[in-house]
PDB file of C-alpha atoms in Angstrom:
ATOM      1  CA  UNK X   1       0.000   0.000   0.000  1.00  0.00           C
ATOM      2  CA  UNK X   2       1.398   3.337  -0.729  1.00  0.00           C
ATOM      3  CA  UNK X   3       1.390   6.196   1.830  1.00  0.00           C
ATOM      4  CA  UNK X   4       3.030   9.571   1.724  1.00  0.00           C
ATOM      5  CA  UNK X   5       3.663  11.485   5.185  1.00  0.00           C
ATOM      6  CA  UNK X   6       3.702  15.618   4.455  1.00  0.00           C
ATOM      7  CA  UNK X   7       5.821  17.381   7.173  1.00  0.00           C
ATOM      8  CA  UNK X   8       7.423  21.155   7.604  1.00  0.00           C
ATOM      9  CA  UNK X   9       4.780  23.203   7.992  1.00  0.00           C
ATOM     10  CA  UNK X  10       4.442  25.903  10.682  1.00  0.00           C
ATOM     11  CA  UNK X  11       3.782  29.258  11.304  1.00  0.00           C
ATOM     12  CA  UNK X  12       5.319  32.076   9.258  1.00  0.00           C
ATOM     13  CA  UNK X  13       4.834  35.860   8.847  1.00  0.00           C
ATOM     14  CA  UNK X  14       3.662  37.206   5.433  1.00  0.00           C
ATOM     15  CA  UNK X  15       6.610  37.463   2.961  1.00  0.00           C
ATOM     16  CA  UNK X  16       8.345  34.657   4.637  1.00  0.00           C
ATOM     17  CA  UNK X  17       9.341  31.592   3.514  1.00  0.00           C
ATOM     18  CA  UNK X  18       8.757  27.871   4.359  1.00  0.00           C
ATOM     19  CA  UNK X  19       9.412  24.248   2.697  1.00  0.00           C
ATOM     20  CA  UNK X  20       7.179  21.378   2.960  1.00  0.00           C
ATOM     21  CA  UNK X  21       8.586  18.045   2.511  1.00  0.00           C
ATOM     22  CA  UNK X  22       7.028  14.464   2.183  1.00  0.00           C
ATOM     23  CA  UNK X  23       8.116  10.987   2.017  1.00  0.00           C
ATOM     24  CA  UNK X  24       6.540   7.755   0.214  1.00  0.00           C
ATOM     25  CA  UNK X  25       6.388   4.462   1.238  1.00  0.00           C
ATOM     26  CA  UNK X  26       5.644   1.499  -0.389  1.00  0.00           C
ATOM     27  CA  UNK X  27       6.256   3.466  -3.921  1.00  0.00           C
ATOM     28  CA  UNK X  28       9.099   4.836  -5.757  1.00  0.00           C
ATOM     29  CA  UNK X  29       8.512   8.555  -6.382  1.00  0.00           C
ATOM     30  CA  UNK X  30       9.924   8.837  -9.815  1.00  0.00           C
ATOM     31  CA  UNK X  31       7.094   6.266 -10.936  1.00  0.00           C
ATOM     32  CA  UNK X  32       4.491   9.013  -9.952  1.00  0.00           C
ATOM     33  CA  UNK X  33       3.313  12.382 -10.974  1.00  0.00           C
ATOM     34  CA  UNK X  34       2.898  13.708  -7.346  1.00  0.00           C
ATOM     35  CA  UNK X  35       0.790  16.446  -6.333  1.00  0.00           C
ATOM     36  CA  UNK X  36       0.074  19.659  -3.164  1.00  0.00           C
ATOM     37  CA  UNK X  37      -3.207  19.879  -2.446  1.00  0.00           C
ATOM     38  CA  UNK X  38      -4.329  22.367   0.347  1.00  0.00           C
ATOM     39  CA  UNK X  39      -7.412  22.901   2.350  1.00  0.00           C
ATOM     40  CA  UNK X  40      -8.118  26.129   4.294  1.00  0.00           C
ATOM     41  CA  UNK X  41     -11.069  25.734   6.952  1.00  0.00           C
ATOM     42  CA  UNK X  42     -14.298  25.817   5.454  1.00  0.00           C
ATOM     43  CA  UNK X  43     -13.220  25.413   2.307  1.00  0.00           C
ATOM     44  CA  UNK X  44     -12.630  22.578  -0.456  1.00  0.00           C
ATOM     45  CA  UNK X  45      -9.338  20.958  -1.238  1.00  0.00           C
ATOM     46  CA  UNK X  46      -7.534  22.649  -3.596  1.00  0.00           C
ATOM     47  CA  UNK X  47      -4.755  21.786  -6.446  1.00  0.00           C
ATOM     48  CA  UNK X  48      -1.771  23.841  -5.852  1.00  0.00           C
ATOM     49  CA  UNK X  49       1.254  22.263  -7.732  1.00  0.00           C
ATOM     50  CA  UNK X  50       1.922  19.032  -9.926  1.00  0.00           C
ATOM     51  CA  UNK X  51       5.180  17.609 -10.959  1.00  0.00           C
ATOM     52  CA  UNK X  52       4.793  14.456 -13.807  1.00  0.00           C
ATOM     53  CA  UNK X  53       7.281  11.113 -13.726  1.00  0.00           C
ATOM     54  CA  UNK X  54       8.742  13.215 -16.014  1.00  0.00           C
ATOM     55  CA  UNK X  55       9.850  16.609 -14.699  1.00  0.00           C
ATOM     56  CA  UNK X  56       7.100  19.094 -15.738  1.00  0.00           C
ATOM     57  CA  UNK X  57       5.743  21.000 -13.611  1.00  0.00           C
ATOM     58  CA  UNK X  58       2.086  22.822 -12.708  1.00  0.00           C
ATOM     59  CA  UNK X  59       1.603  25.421 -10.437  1.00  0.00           C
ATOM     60  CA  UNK X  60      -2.205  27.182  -9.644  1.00  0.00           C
ATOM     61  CA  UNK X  61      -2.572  30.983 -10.761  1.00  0.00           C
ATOM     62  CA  UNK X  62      -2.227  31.947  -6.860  1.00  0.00           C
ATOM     63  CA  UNK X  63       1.108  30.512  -6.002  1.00  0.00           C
ATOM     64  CA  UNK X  64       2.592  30.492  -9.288  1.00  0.00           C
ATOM     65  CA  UNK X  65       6.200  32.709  -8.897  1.00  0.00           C
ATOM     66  CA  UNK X  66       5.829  32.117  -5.260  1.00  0.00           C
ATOM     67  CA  UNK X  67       5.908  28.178  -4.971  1.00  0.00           C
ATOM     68  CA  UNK X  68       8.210  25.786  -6.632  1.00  0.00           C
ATOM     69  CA  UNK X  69       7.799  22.094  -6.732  1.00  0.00           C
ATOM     70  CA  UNK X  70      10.738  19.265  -6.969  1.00  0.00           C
ATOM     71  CA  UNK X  71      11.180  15.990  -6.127  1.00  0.00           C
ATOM     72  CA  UNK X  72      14.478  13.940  -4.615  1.00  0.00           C
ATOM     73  CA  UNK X  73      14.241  10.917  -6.467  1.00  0.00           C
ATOM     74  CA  UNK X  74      17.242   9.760  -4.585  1.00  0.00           C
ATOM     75  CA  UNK X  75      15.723  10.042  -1.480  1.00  0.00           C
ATOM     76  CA  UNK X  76      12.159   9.417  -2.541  1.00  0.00           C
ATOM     77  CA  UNK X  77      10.466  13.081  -1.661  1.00  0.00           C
ATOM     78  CA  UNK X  78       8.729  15.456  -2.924  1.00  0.00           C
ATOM     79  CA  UNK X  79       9.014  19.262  -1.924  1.00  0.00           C
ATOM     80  CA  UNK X  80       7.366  22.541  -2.022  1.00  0.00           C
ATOM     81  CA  UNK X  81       9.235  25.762  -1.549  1.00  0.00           C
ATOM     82  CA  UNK X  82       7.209  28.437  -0.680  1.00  0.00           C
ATOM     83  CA  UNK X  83       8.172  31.784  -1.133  1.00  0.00           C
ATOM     84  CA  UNK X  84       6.835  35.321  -0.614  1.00  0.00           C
ATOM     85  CA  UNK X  85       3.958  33.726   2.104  1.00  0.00           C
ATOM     86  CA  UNK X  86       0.395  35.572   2.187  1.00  0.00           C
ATOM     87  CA  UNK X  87      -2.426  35.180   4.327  1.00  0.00           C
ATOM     88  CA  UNK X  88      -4.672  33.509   1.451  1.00  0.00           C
ATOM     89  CA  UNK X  89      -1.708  30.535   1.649  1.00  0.00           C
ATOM     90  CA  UNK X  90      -2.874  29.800   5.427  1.00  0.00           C
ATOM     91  CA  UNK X  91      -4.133  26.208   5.103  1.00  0.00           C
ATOM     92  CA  UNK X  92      -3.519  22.074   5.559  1.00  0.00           C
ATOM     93  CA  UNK X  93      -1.030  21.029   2.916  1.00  0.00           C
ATOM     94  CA  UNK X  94      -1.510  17.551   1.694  1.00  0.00           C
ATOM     95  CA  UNK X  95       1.021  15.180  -0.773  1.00  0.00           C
ATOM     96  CA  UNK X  96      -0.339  12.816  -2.900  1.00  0.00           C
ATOM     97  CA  UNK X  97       0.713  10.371  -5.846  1.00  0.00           C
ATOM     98  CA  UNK X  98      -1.460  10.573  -8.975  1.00  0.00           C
ATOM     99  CA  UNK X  99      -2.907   8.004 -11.627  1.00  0.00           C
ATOM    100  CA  UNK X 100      -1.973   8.352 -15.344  1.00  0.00           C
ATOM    101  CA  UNK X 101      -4.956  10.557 -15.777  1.00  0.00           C
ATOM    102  CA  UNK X 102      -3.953  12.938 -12.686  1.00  0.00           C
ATOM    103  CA  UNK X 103      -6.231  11.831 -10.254  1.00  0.00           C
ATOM    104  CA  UNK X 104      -4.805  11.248  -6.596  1.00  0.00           C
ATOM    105  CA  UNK X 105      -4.954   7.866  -5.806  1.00  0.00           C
ATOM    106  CA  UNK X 106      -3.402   8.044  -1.789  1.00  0.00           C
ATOM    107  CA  UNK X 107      -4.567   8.535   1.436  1.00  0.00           C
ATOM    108  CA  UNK X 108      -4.823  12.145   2.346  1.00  0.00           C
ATOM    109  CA  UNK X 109      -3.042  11.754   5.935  1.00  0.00           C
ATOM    110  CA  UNK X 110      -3.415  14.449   8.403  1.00  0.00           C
ATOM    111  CA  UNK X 111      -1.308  17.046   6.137  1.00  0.00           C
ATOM    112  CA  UNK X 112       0.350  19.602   7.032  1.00  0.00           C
ATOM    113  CA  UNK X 113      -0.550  22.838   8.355  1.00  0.00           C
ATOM    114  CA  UNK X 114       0.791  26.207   7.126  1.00  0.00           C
ATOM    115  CA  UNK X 115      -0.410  29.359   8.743  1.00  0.00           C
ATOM    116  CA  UNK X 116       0.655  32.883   7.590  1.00  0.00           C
ATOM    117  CA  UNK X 117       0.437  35.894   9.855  1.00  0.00           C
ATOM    118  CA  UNK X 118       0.301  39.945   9.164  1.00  0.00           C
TER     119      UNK X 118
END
């Protein structure tokens, strides 16, 4: 069974900075896109980044120049740098592995939580 564990989030002041990181288990991460996914409370799970087996990368319109996706496949991770913080990016941050056609086929764990102060 594959299961990814997100860690590194916290709490940051706008403008600052912060990288999430998550391991997989039971999977090699180079076989996978991998995806972010965020939820802020009271509010649906959103796509923020995608990465495909074979490099590309996807980022939504709000975090794109601010976030920047990569993957270790050495070490099996997957990262998100976050740059350039705001409010709007307080939320859980969640890691999954994708199908073929994109969709997130893992376990959404307990995330990660990110919170972004004035």
């Amino acid at each position: 069974q594959v299961q990814l564990g997100a860690f590194g989030g916290g709490s940051v002041q706008a403008a600052g900075s912060l990288k999430l990181s998550c391991v997989l288990f039971g999977a090699v991460v180079s076989d996978y896109g991998m995806a972010w996914y965020r939820q802020a409370v009271d509010q649906e799970r959103e796509l923020v980044s995608t990465i495909s087996r074979d490099g590309v990368t996807t980022y939504s319109d709000s975090v794109k120049g601010r976030f920047t996706i990569s993957r270790d496949n050495a070490k099996n991770m997957l990262f998100l740098q976050m740059n350039n913080l705001k409010l709007e990016d307080t939320a859980a941050y969640y890691c999954a592995a994708l199908t073929r056609s994109g969709t997130p086929f893992t376990d959404w764990g307990q995330g990660t939580q990110v919170t972004v102060s004035s």
